[in-house]
Amino acid sequence: MRSRLVVAGFLAGAALAASAWAAEDAQNEPLTGVPGDAARGRAVVLSRTLGNCLLCHALPVPTERFQGDIGPSLAGVGSRLSAGQMRYRIVDSTRLNPDTIMPAYHRAEGAVRVAGPFRGRPVLTAQEVEDVVAYLLTLRE
C-alpha cells in the first residue's frame, strides 16, 4: 500500500513539474489583436531576406532548394508545439537556451552584431511573428 502511495505521489509531482515547464516554455498571449495569416507567414518563413528560416531549418517545401540542417526540421512542428511555444521561441529563443544561434526575432534590446537596418528594432514585427506562428501551425505530419 505504501509503495502505491509513493508512486502516486511521484507521478503527481512529475505531472505538476511538466505542467510548470510547459507554462514557462510558452508565450500564450498573442502579440497583436489580429490573428496570424498563414499565407503571409509562409512568405516570411520562405523569404531569404526577412525570416531566412531556411538558412537553418528544413521545411516540407520541396520546391525550395538549399534548406538548412543546423536547427531542427520544421516538418510536423504544428503537431509538436503549441502556438504559445512557437511564439516563445520566435520572439526570443535565448530564453530557452542562452547559447542558441537562433536570433531573437522580436527583441531589439541587448542585441549585438546587428546589421544596420535592424539596429534598434526587432527583425520581425509583432504581426509577422503571429503570421509565422499561424503558418507553422499548418505544418502537421
PDB file of C-alpha atoms in Angstrom:
ATOM      1  CA  MET A   1       0.000   0.000   0.000  1.00  0.00           C
ATOM      2  CA  ARG A   2       2.743   2.425   0.961  1.00  0.00           C
ATOM      3  CA  SER A   3       4.627   1.824  -2.311  1.00  0.00           C
ATOM      4  CA  ARG A   4       1.470   2.709  -4.245  1.00  0.00           C
ATOM      5  CA  LEU A   5       1.231   5.999  -2.341  1.00  0.00           C
ATOM      6  CA  VAL A   6       4.873   6.771  -3.082  1.00  0.00           C
ATOM      7  CA  VAL A   7       4.392   6.022  -6.785  1.00  0.00           C
ATOM      8  CA  ALA A   8       1.176   8.071  -6.879  1.00  0.00           C
ATOM      9  CA  GLY A   9       2.948  10.968  -5.158  1.00  0.00           C
ATOM     10  CA  PHE A  10       5.857  10.754  -7.583  1.00  0.00           C
ATOM     11  CA  LEU A  11       3.539  10.733 -10.593  1.00  0.00           C
ATOM     12  CA  ALA A  12       1.556  13.694  -9.241  1.00  0.00           C
ATOM     13  CA  GLY A  13       4.792  15.628  -8.683  1.00  0.00           C
ATOM     14  CA  ALA A  14       6.020  14.784 -12.162  1.00  0.00           C
ATOM     15  CA  ALA A  15       2.719  15.956 -13.657  1.00  0.00           C
ATOM     16  CA  LEU A  16       2.953  19.262 -11.780  1.00  0.00           C
ATOM     17  CA  ALA A  17       6.553  19.746 -12.886  1.00  0.00           C
ATOM     18  CA  ALA A  18       5.640  19.010 -16.513  1.00  0.00           C
ATOM     19  CA  SER A  19       2.778  21.497 -16.461  1.00  0.00           C
ATOM     20  CA  ALA A  20       5.017  24.155 -14.877  1.00  0.00           C
ATOM     21  CA  TRP A  21       7.683  23.529 -17.527  1.00  0.00           C
ATOM     22  CA  ALA A  22       5.091  23.888 -20.285  1.00  0.00           C
ATOM     23  CA  ALA A  23       3.923  27.189 -18.794  1.00  0.00           C
ATOM     24  CA  GLU A  24       7.497  28.514 -18.685  1.00  0.00           C
ATOM     25  CA  ASP A  25       8.147  27.446 -22.250  1.00  0.00           C
ATOM     26  CA  ALA A  26       5.206  29.229 -23.882  1.00  0.00           C
ATOM     27  CA  GLN A  27       4.010  32.723 -24.596  1.00  0.00           C
ATOM     28  CA  ASN A  28       0.318  32.088 -24.895  1.00  0.00           C
ATOM     29  CA  GLU A  29      -0.810  35.677 -25.322  1.00  0.00           C
ATOM     30  CA  PRO A  30      -0.684  36.779 -28.983  1.00  0.00           C
ATOM     31  CA  LEU A  31       1.442  39.835 -29.691  1.00  0.00           C
ATOM     32  CA  THR A  32      -1.375  41.537 -31.605  1.00  0.00           C
ATOM     33  CA  GLY A  33      -5.149  41.649 -31.618  1.00  0.00           C
ATOM     34  CA  VAL A  34      -5.166  40.474 -35.224  1.00  0.00           C
ATOM     35  CA  PRO A  35      -4.947  36.710 -35.831  1.00  0.00           C
ATOM     36  CA  GLY A  36      -1.981  35.498 -37.805  1.00  0.00           C
ATOM     37  CA  ASP A  37      -2.347  34.804 -41.510  1.00  0.00           C
ATOM     38  CA  ALA A  38      -0.727  31.528 -42.599  1.00  0.00           C
ATOM     39  CA  ALA A  39      -0.133  32.673 -46.200  1.00  0.00           C
ATOM     40  CA  ARG A  40       1.730  35.790 -45.061  1.00  0.00           C
ATOM     41  CA  GLY A  41       3.612  33.673 -42.509  1.00  0.00           C
ATOM     42  CA  ARG A  42       4.690  31.249 -45.205  1.00  0.00           C
ATOM     43  CA  ALA A  43       6.088  34.154 -47.212  1.00  0.00           C
ATOM     44  CA  VAL A  44       8.084  35.352 -44.175  1.00  0.00           C
ATOM     45  CA  VAL A  45       9.418  31.857 -43.437  1.00  0.00           C
ATOM     46  CA  LEU A  46      10.465  31.234 -47.053  1.00  0.00           C
ATOM     47  CA  SER A  47      11.924  34.718 -47.564  1.00  0.00           C
ATOM     48  CA  ARG A  48      15.709  34.590 -47.808  1.00  0.00           C
ATOM     49  CA  THR A  49      15.903  38.218 -46.679  1.00  0.00           C
ATOM     50  CA  LEU A  50      13.266  38.572 -43.955  1.00  0.00           C
ATOM     51  CA  GLY A  51      12.785  35.436 -41.848  1.00  0.00           C
ATOM     52  CA  ASN A  52      15.531  33.435 -43.528  1.00  0.00           C
ATOM     53  CA  CYS A  53      14.319  30.342 -41.664  1.00  0.00           C
ATOM     54  CA  LEU A  54      15.622  28.076 -44.434  1.00  0.00           C
ATOM     55  CA  LEU A  55      19.167  29.058 -43.569  1.00  0.00           C
ATOM     56  CA  CYS A  56      18.994  26.745 -40.534  1.00  0.00           C
ATOM     57  CA  HIS A  57      15.776  24.729 -40.835  1.00  0.00           C
ATOM     58  CA  ALA A  58      14.348  22.279 -43.354  1.00  0.00           C
ATOM     59  CA  LEU A  59      10.699  22.648 -44.317  1.00  0.00           C
ATOM     60  CA  PRO A  60       8.342  20.312 -46.156  1.00  0.00           C
ATOM     61  CA  VAL A  61       8.527  22.556 -49.228  1.00  0.00           C
ATOM     62  CA  PRO A  62      10.358  20.529 -51.897  1.00  0.00           C
ATOM     63  CA  THR A  63      10.464  23.441 -54.354  1.00  0.00           C
ATOM     64  CA  GLU A  64      12.773  25.368 -52.004  1.00  0.00           C
ATOM     65  CA  ARG A  65      16.406  24.476 -52.557  1.00  0.00           C
ATOM     66  CA  PHE A  66      19.279  24.678 -50.099  1.00  0.00           C
ATOM     67  CA  GLN A  67      17.412  24.078 -46.867  1.00  0.00           C
ATOM     68  CA  GLY A  68      19.354  24.098 -43.615  1.00  0.00           C
ATOM     69  CA  ASP A  69      20.095  21.330 -41.192  1.00  0.00           C
ATOM     70  CA  ILE A  70      21.612  23.267 -38.279  1.00  0.00           C
ATOM     71  CA  GLY A  71      18.275  23.648 -36.495  1.00  0.00           C
ATOM     72  CA  PRO A  72      15.525  21.063 -36.184  1.00  0.00           C
ATOM     73  CA  SER A  73      13.347  20.292 -39.165  1.00  0.00           C
ATOM     74  CA  LEU A  74      10.095  22.229 -39.099  1.00  0.00           C
ATOM     75  CA  ALA A  75       8.196  19.397 -40.787  1.00  0.00           C
ATOM     76  CA  GLY A  76       5.371  18.479 -38.429  1.00  0.00           C
ATOM     77  CA  VAL A  77       6.157  21.286 -35.976  1.00  0.00           C
ATOM     78  CA  GLY A  78       2.437  22.112 -35.778  1.00  0.00           C
ATOM     79  CA  SER A  79       1.915  18.683 -34.209  1.00  0.00           C
ATOM     80  CA  ARG A  80       4.777  19.046 -31.727  1.00  0.00           C
ATOM     81  CA  LEU A  81       4.459  22.598 -30.401  1.00  0.00           C
ATOM     82  CA  SER A  82       1.567  24.816 -29.404  1.00  0.00           C
ATOM     83  CA  ALA A  83       1.126  28.335 -30.762  1.00  0.00           C
ATOM     84  CA  GLY A  84       2.439  29.685 -27.461  1.00  0.00           C
ATOM     85  CA  GLN A  85       5.543  27.509 -27.586  1.00  0.00           C
ATOM     86  CA  MET A  86       6.277  28.571 -31.173  1.00  0.00           C
ATOM     87  CA  ARG A  87       5.744  32.236 -30.329  1.00  0.00           C
ATOM     88  CA  TYR A  88       8.080  31.916 -27.315  1.00  0.00           C
ATOM     89  CA  ARG A  89      10.856  30.513 -29.491  1.00  0.00           C
ATOM     90  CA  ILE A  90      10.415  33.015 -32.317  1.00  0.00           C
ATOM     91  CA  VAL A  91      10.219  36.081 -30.081  1.00  0.00           C
ATOM     92  CA  ASP A  92      13.427  35.243 -28.194  1.00  0.00           C
ATOM     93  CA  SER A  93      14.833  31.725 -28.232  1.00  0.00           C
ATOM     94  CA  THR A  94      17.610  32.717 -25.819  1.00  0.00           C
ATOM     95  CA  ARG A  95      15.033  32.433 -23.021  1.00  0.00           C
ATOM     96  CA  LEU A  96      15.175  28.653 -23.553  1.00  0.00           C
ATOM     97  CA  ASN A  97      18.837  28.370 -24.465  1.00  0.00           C
ATOM     98  CA  PRO A  98      21.153  31.325 -23.817  1.00  0.00           C
ATOM     99  CA  ASP A  99      23.731  29.773 -26.167  1.00  0.00           C
ATOM    100  CA  THR A 100      21.423  29.299 -29.156  1.00  0.00           C
ATOM    101  CA  ILE A 101      22.440  30.688 -32.514  1.00  0.00           C
ATOM    102  CA  MET A 102      18.810  31.347 -33.432  1.00  0.00           C
ATOM    103  CA  PRO A 103      18.188  35.085 -33.492  1.00  0.00           C
ATOM    104  CA  ALA A 104      15.602  36.717 -31.273  1.00  0.00           C
ATOM    105  CA  TYR A 105      13.162  37.790 -33.974  1.00  0.00           C
ATOM    106  CA  HIS A 106      11.070  40.116 -31.818  1.00  0.00           C
ATOM    107  CA  ARG A 107      13.534  41.575 -29.340  1.00  0.00           C
ATOM    108  CA  ALA A 108      15.768  44.543 -30.042  1.00  0.00           C
ATOM    109  CA  GLU A 109      17.280  45.377 -26.656  1.00  0.00           C
ATOM    110  CA  GLY A 110      20.579  43.758 -25.857  1.00  0.00           C
ATOM    111  CA  ALA A 111      21.197  42.659 -29.431  1.00  0.00           C
ATOM    112  CA  VAL A 112      24.815  42.665 -30.599  1.00  0.00           C
ATOM    113  CA  ARG A 113      26.341  42.372 -34.062  1.00  0.00           C
ATOM    114  CA  VAL A 114      23.162  43.684 -35.654  1.00  0.00           C
ATOM    115  CA  ALA A 115      23.041  44.775 -39.289  1.00  0.00           C
ATOM    116  CA  GLY A 116      22.385  48.483 -39.782  1.00  0.00           C
ATOM    117  CA  PRO A 117      18.783  48.182 -40.996  1.00  0.00           C
ATOM    118  CA  PHE A 118      17.844  46.186 -37.889  1.00  0.00           C
ATOM    119  CA  ARG A 119      19.522  48.285 -35.178  1.00  0.00           C
ATOM    120  CA  GLY A 120      17.065  49.341 -32.506  1.00  0.00           C
ATOM    121  CA  ARG A 121      14.157  47.331 -33.904  1.00  0.00           C
ATOM    122  CA  PRO A 122      13.168  43.689 -33.970  1.00  0.00           C
ATOM    123  CA  VAL A 123      13.722  41.627 -37.109  1.00  0.00           C
ATOM    124  CA  LEU A 124      10.009  40.762 -37.324  1.00  0.00           C
ATOM    125  CA  THR A 125       7.046  42.900 -36.395  1.00  0.00           C
ATOM    126  CA  ALA A 126       4.514  41.571 -33.915  1.00  0.00           C
ATOM    127  CA  GLN A 127       2.139  40.808 -36.783  1.00  0.00           C
ATOM    128  CA  GLU A 128       4.822  38.970 -38.735  1.00  0.00           C
ATOM    129  CA  VAL A 129       5.505  36.807 -35.670  1.00  0.00           C
ATOM    130  CA  GLU A 130       1.794  35.959 -35.450  1.00  0.00           C
ATOM    131  CA  ASP A 131       1.727  35.207 -39.186  1.00  0.00           C
ATOM    132  CA  VAL A 132       4.723  32.864 -38.866  1.00  0.00           C
ATOM    133  CA  VAL A 133       3.069  31.084 -35.932  1.00  0.00           C
ATOM    134  CA  ALA A 134      -0.120  30.658 -37.995  1.00  0.00           C
ATOM    135  CA  TYR A 135       1.872  29.126 -40.853  1.00  0.00           C
ATOM    136  CA  LEU A 136       3.908  26.807 -38.641  1.00  0.00           C
ATOM    137  CA  LEU A 137       0.705  25.529 -37.043  1.00  0.00           C
ATOM    138  CA  THR A 138      -0.335  24.251 -40.503  1.00  0.00           C
ATOM    139  CA  LEU A 139       2.756  22.028 -40.676  1.00  0.00           C
ATOM    140  CA  ARG A 140       1.361  18.788 -39.302  1.00  0.00           C
ATOM    141  CA  GLU A 141       2.521  15.277 -40.153  1.00  0.00           C
TER     142      GLU A 141
END
